[in-house]
Coordinates of C-alpha atoms and ligand atoms in Angstrom, one line a residue:
M1 CA 16.3 15.5 -24.9
V2 CA 12.8 15.6 -26.6
I3 CA 12.6 13.6 -29.8
P4 CA 9.4 14.0 -31.9
V5 CA 8.3 10.6 -33.4
E6 CA 5.6 10.4 -36.1
D7 CA 5.6 6.7 -37.0
A8 CA 4.1 4.1 -34.6
A9 CA 6.4 1.5 -36.2
D10 CA 9.6 3.5 -35.3
A11 CA 12.1 1.1 -33.8
R12 CA 13.0 3.6 -31.1
L13 CA 9.5 2.9 -29.5
A14 CA 10.1 -0.8 -29.3
D15 CA 10.0 -0.8 -25.4
Y16 CA 6.3 0.3 -25.6
V17 CA 4.9 -2.0 -28.2
R18 CA 1.5 -3.8 -27.6
L19 CA 1.3 -3.2 -23.9
R20 CA -1.9 -5.3 -23.5
D21 CA -0.4 -8.4 -25.1
V22 CA 0.6 -10.2 -21.9
D23 CA 2.7 -12.9 -23.6
L24 CA 4.6 -10.5 -25.8
R25 CA 5.2 -8.1 -22.9
R26 CA 6.4 -11.0 -20.6
S27 CA 9.1 -11.9 -23.1
V28 CA 10.0 -8.3 -24.1
E29 CA 10.3 -7.1 -20.5
S30 CA 12.3 -10.0 -19.2
E31 CA 14.7 -10.0 -22.2
R32 CA 15.3 -6.3 -21.8
G33 CA 15.1 -6.1 -18.0
L34 CA 12.5 -3.3 -18.2
F35 CA 8.9 -2.5 -17.1
V36 CA 6.5 0.3 -18.1
A37 CA 5.1 2.8 -15.6
E38 CA 2.0 4.7 -16.6
G39 CA 1.0 8.2 -15.5
E40 CA 2.9 11.0 -13.8
K41 CA 2.4 9.9 -10.2
V42 CA 3.4 6.3 -10.8
I43 CA 6.5 7.4 -12.8
R44 CA 7.5 9.6 -9.9
R45 CA 7.1 6.8 -7.4
A46 CA 9.1 4.4 -9.6
I47 CA 11.9 6.9 -9.9
G48 CA 11.7 7.5 -6.1
A49 CA 12.1 3.8 -5.6
G50 CA 15.4 3.9 -7.5
H51 CA 14.4 2.6 -10.9
P52 CA 16.5 4.2 -13.6
V53 CA 14.4 5.6 -16.5
R54 CA 15.3 4.3 -20.0
S55 CA 13.0 6.7 -21.8
V56 CA 9.6 8.4 -21.6
L57 CA 6.8 8.3 -24.2
T58 CA 4.3 11.1 -24.0
T59 CA 2.1 13.6 -25.8
A60 CA 2.6 17.4 -25.8
K61 CA -0.2 17.9 -23.3
W62 CA 1.7 16.0 -20.5
L63 CA 5.2 17.1 -21.3
D64 CA 5.3 20.1 -18.8
A65 CA 4.0 18.0 -15.9
L66 CA 7.0 15.7 -16.3
A67 CA 9.6 18.3 -17.0
D68 CA 11.3 18.1 -13.6
V69 CA 11.5 14.4 -13.4
V70 CA 12.7 13.5 -16.9
G71 CA 15.7 15.9 -17.2
G72 CA 18.5 14.1 -18.9
T73 CA 16.2 11.3 -20.2
T74 CA 15.2 10.6 -23.7
V75 CA 11.6 11.7 -24.2
Y76 CA 9.7 10.5 -27.3
L77 CA 7.0 13.0 -28.1
V78 CA 4.1 11.6 -30.1
S79 CA 0.5 12.4 -31.0
D80 CA -2.4 10.5 -29.4
E81 CA -2.8 8.5 -32.6
V82 CA 0.8 7.4 -32.6
M83 CA 0.6 6.6 -28.8
E84 CA -2.4 4.3 -29.4
G85 CA -0.8 2.8 -32.5
V86 CA 2.3 1.7 -30.6
T87 CA 0.7 0.7 -27.3
G88 CA -2.5 -0.7 -28.7
F89 CA -4.9 1.4 -26.5
P90 CA -5.7 5.0 -25.7
V91 CA -3.3 6.0 -22.9
H92 CA -5.5 8.3 -20.8
R93 CA -2.8 9.1 -18.3
G94 CA -0.8 10.5 -21.2
A95 CA 2.7 9.5 -20.2
L96 CA 4.6 6.2 -20.1
A97 CA 8.1 5.5 -18.9
A98 CA 10.2 2.5 -19.7
M99 CA 12.1 1.8 -16.5
E100 CA 14.9 -0.5 -15.6
R101 CA 14.1 -3.4 -13.2
T102 CA 16.4 -3.6 -10.2
E103 CA 17.5 -6.9 -8.5
L104 CA 14.9 -8.3 -6.1
P105 CA 16.1 -9.3 -2.6
S106 CA 16.2 -13.0 -1.7
V107 CA 13.3 -14.4 0.4
G108 CA 15.7 -14.8 3.3
A109 CA 16.9 -11.2 3.1
L110 CA 13.3 -9.9 2.8
L111 CA 12.0 -11.8 5.8
S112 CA 14.8 -10.7 8.1
D113 CA 13.0 -7.3 8.5
A114 CA 9.3 -8.2 8.2
E115 CA 6.8 -8.9 10.9
R116 CA 3.6 -9.5 8.9
I117 CA 3.7 -10.7 5.4
L118 CA 1.5 -12.1 2.6
V119 CA 2.5 -15.1 0.5
L120 CA 0.8 -15.3 -2.9
E121 CA 0.6 -18.6 -4.7
D122 CA 0.3 -18.5 -8.5
L123 CA -2.1 -15.5 -8.9
V124 CA -2.6 -15.0 -12.6
D125 CA -4.4 -11.6 -12.8
H126 CA -2.0 -8.7 -12.7
G127 CA -4.8 -6.4 -11.5
N128 CA -5.3 -8.6 -8.5
V129 CA -1.6 -8.6 -7.7
G130 CA -1.5 -4.8 -7.9
A131 CA -4.6 -4.4 -5.7
I132 CA -3.2 -6.8 -3.1
F133 CA 0.0 -4.6 -2.9
R134 CA -2.2 -1.6 -2.3
C135 CA -4.1 -3.5 0.5
A136 CA -0.8 -4.4 2.0
A137 CA 0.4 -0.8 2.0
A138 CA -2.9 0.5 3.4
L139 CA -3.3 -2.2 6.1
G140 CA 0.2 -2.5 7.6
V141 CA 1.7 -5.6 5.9
G142 CA 5.4 -5.3 5.7
A143 CA 6.4 -7.5 2.8
I144 CA 5.1 -9.9 0.1
V145 CA 6.5 -13.3 -1.0
L146 CA 5.5 -14.5 -4.4
S147 CA 5.5 -18.2 -5.6
P148 CA 7.8 -18.8 -8.6
R149 CA 4.8 -18.6 -11.0
C150 CA 2.9 -15.7 -9.5
A151 CA 2.0 -12.8 -11.8
D152 CA 4.6 -10.0 -12.1
P153 CA 4.0 -7.0 -9.8
L154 CA 5.9 -4.8 -12.3
Y155 CA 3.6 -5.6 -15.2
R156 CA 2.0 -2.3 -16.3
R157 CA -1.5 -3.1 -15.1
A158 CA -0.3 -4.4 -11.7
V159 CA 1.8 -1.2 -11.2
K160 CA -1.2 1.0 -12.2
V161 CA -3.8 -0.8 -10.0
S162 CA -1.4 -0.7 -7.1
M163 CA -1.1 3.1 -7.5
G164 CA 2.6 2.6 -7.1
A165 CA 2.4 0.5 -3.9
V166 CA 4.5 -2.1 -5.7
F167 CA 7.4 0.4 -5.2
A168 CA 6.6 0.8 -1.5
I169 CA 6.1 -2.8 -0.3
P170 CA 9.3 -4.9 -0.6
Y171 CA 8.8 -8.3 -2.2
A172 CA 10.8 -11.3 -3.2
R173 CA 10.1 -14.3 -5.5
M174 CA 10.6 -17.9 -4.3
T175 CA 12.8 -20.0 -6.5
D176 CA 11.5 -23.3 -5.1
W177 CA 7.7 -23.8 -4.9
H178 CA 8.0 -27.1 -3.1
G179 CA 10.3 -26.1 -0.3
G180 CA 9.6 -22.3 -0.3
L181 CA 7.2 -22.3 2.7
A182 CA 9.7 -24.2 4.8
E183 CA 12.0 -21.2 4.4
V184 CA 9.3 -18.8 5.6
R185 CA 8.5 -21.0 8.6
A186 CA 12.2 -21.3 9.4
A187 CA 12.4 -17.5 9.6
G188 CA 9.9 -17.6 12.5
F189 CA 6.6 -17.0 10.7
R190 CA 3.3 -18.8 11.5
L191 CA 1.8 -19.9 8.2
L192 CA -1.9 -19.2 8.0
A193 CA -3.6 -20.6 4.8
L194 CA -6.6 -18.4 3.8
T195 CA -9.2 -20.7 2.4
P196 CA -13.0 -20.4 1.7
D197 CA -13.5 -23.7 3.4
Q198 CA -15.9 -22.7 6.1
S199 CA -14.8 -25.6 8.4
A200 CA -11.4 -23.8 8.9
V201 CA -10.7 -21.6 11.9
P202 CA -12.6 -18.3 11.5
L203 CA -10.3 -15.3 11.1
D204 CA -11.4 -13.7 14.3
E205 CA -10.2 -16.7 16.3
A206 CA -7.0 -17.2 14.4
P207 CA -3.6 -16.7 16.1
L208 CA -2.6 -13.4 14.5
S209 CA 0.0 -12.2 16.9
G210 CA 3.8 -12.3 16.3
R211 CA 5.3 -13.1 13.0
V212 CA 2.4 -14.1 10.7
A213 CA 2.4 -15.1 7.0
L214 CA -1.1 -15.0 5.4
M215 CA -1.2 -17.3 2.4
L216 CA -3.5 -16.5 -0.5
G217 CA -4.3 -18.8 -3.4
S218 CA -4.9 -18.4 -7.1
E219 CA -8.1 -17.0 -8.6
G220 CA -9.3 -20.3 -10.0
D221 CA -8.1 -23.2 -7.9
G222 CA -7.1 -21.5 -4.7
L223 CA -4.1 -22.8 -2.6
S224 CA -2.6 -26.0 -3.8
S225 CA -3.0 -29.1 -1.7
H226 CA 0.7 -29.1 -1.0
W227 CA 0.7 -25.5 0.4
L228 CA -2.5 -26.2 2.4
H229 CA -0.8 -29.2 3.9
E230 CA 2.4 -27.2 4.7
A231 CA 0.4 -24.5 6.5
D232 CA 0.3 -24.3 10.3
Q233 CA -3.4 -23.5 10.2
P234 CA -6.2 -23.1 7.6
V235 CA -8.2 -19.9 8.3
C236 CA -11.4 -18.8 6.7
I237 CA -13.3 -15.5 6.5
P238 CA -16.8 -16.5 7.5
M239 CA -19.3 -16.0 4.6
S240 CA -23.1 -15.6 4.7
P241 CA -25.0 -18.8 5.0
R242 CA -26.9 -17.6 1.9
A243 CA -23.7 -17.2 -0.2
M244 CA -23.9 -20.8 -1.5
D245 CA -27.6 -20.4 -2.4
L246 CA -26.5 -17.4 -4.4
G247 CA -23.9 -19.4 -6.3
V248 CA -20.9 -17.8 -4.4
D249 CA -18.4 -20.2 -2.8
S250 CA -15.6 -17.8 -2.1
L251 CA -14.5 -14.2 -2.1
N252 CA -12.4 -12.6 -4.8
V253 CA -8.8 -12.9 -3.7
V254 CA -8.4 -9.2 -3.3
A255 CA -11.4 -8.9 -1.1
A256 CA -10.1 -11.8 1.0
A257 CA -6.7 -10.1 1.3
A258 CA -8.3 -6.8 2.4
V259 CA -10.5 -8.5 5.1
A260 CA -7.6 -10.6 6.3
C261 CA -5.1 -7.7 6.4
H262 CA -7.6 -5.6 8.3
G263 CA -7.9 -8.5 10.8
L264 CA -4.2 -8.4 11.3
L265 CA -4.2 -4.6 11.7
R266 CA -6.8 -4.8 14.5
R267 CA -4.7 -7.3 16.6
Ligands
LIG1 C1 -11.2 -17.0 -5.6 S1 -10.5 -17.8 -4.2 C2 -10.2 -19.4 -4.8 C3 -11.4 -20.2 -4.8 C4 -11.0 -21.7 -4.8 N1 -12.1 -22.4 -5.4 C5 -10.8 -22.3 -3.4 O1 -11.5 -23.2 -3.0 O2 -9.8 -21.8 -2.8 C6 -8.8 -17.2 -4.2 C7 -8.2 -17.1 -2.8 O3 -8.9 -16.1 -2.0 C8 -8.9 -16.5 -0.7 N2 -10.3 -16.6 -0.2 C9 -11.4 -16.5 -0.9 N3 -12.5 -16.6 -0.1 C10 -12.0 -16.7 1.1 C11 -12.7 -16.9 2.4 N4 -14.0 -16.9 2.6 N5 -11.9 -17.0 3.5 C12 -10.5 -17.0 3.4 N6 -9.9 -16.9 2.2 C13 -10.6 -16.8 1.1 C14 -8.2 -17.8 -0.6 O4 -6.8 -17.6 -0.3 C15 -8.3 -18.4 -2.0 O5 -7.3 -19.3 -2.3

């Protein structure tokens, strides 16, 4: 069902309004139980992961490419100007889909199947969360546990940066920050806290066999003192002795995740 829409303020496009406004999107998406997938490939992966499509917003140029996936779905057909007017930016990938969220597994259910996992504490940048899911998919990590306040993997930018890996790597969100790590340990995981503190055990010497949970902290403050204290072992990726002189005291959290996941893969 293809419906041409000529007015960016049309109420039927409400699922797509101001996609770069993080606060607005957080409330719209949680109220309506939706998220927005951007681009043909990502839309296909979201559908493949079982997310029902609420509607598609696209321009004439991209309609044919999506014809086989959107049969039976409402497709709002707009000009580039209307697309930008609704979303607040030029959508280069030409197609957006409003998709239904599905229920996440509990942490306990998630851990029953996983061998190597990441645990993310309070990351705020959606791009970083998406990139870490992509690392996990590329480097053999089986699942991701999020702290209660960690940024949403289904936020548009996270989905986009992950290239759809958020649909391939199962994840769960803790409900209890304080006691959450105890549940991970009780499931048989060794908790390794990744920290830039160069007095910690270097990654190459860390115990990476068996069930391992690599913990990563937020972009600003890193892991909280409570989580560092709860960990079985702090682990660092050794940095150049010149790094401090250059004003660099840590790696970006995505770079740290990539190096650490690669370390796991090699064991
Ligand atoms: C940008 S850093 C946070 C920096 C913060 N000032 C700190 O001291 O943790 C974000 C996260 O990346 C990881 N990280 C960054 N550099 C690292 C390193 N050299 N070794 C291990 N993990 C690192 C840690 O998990 C850290 O919490």
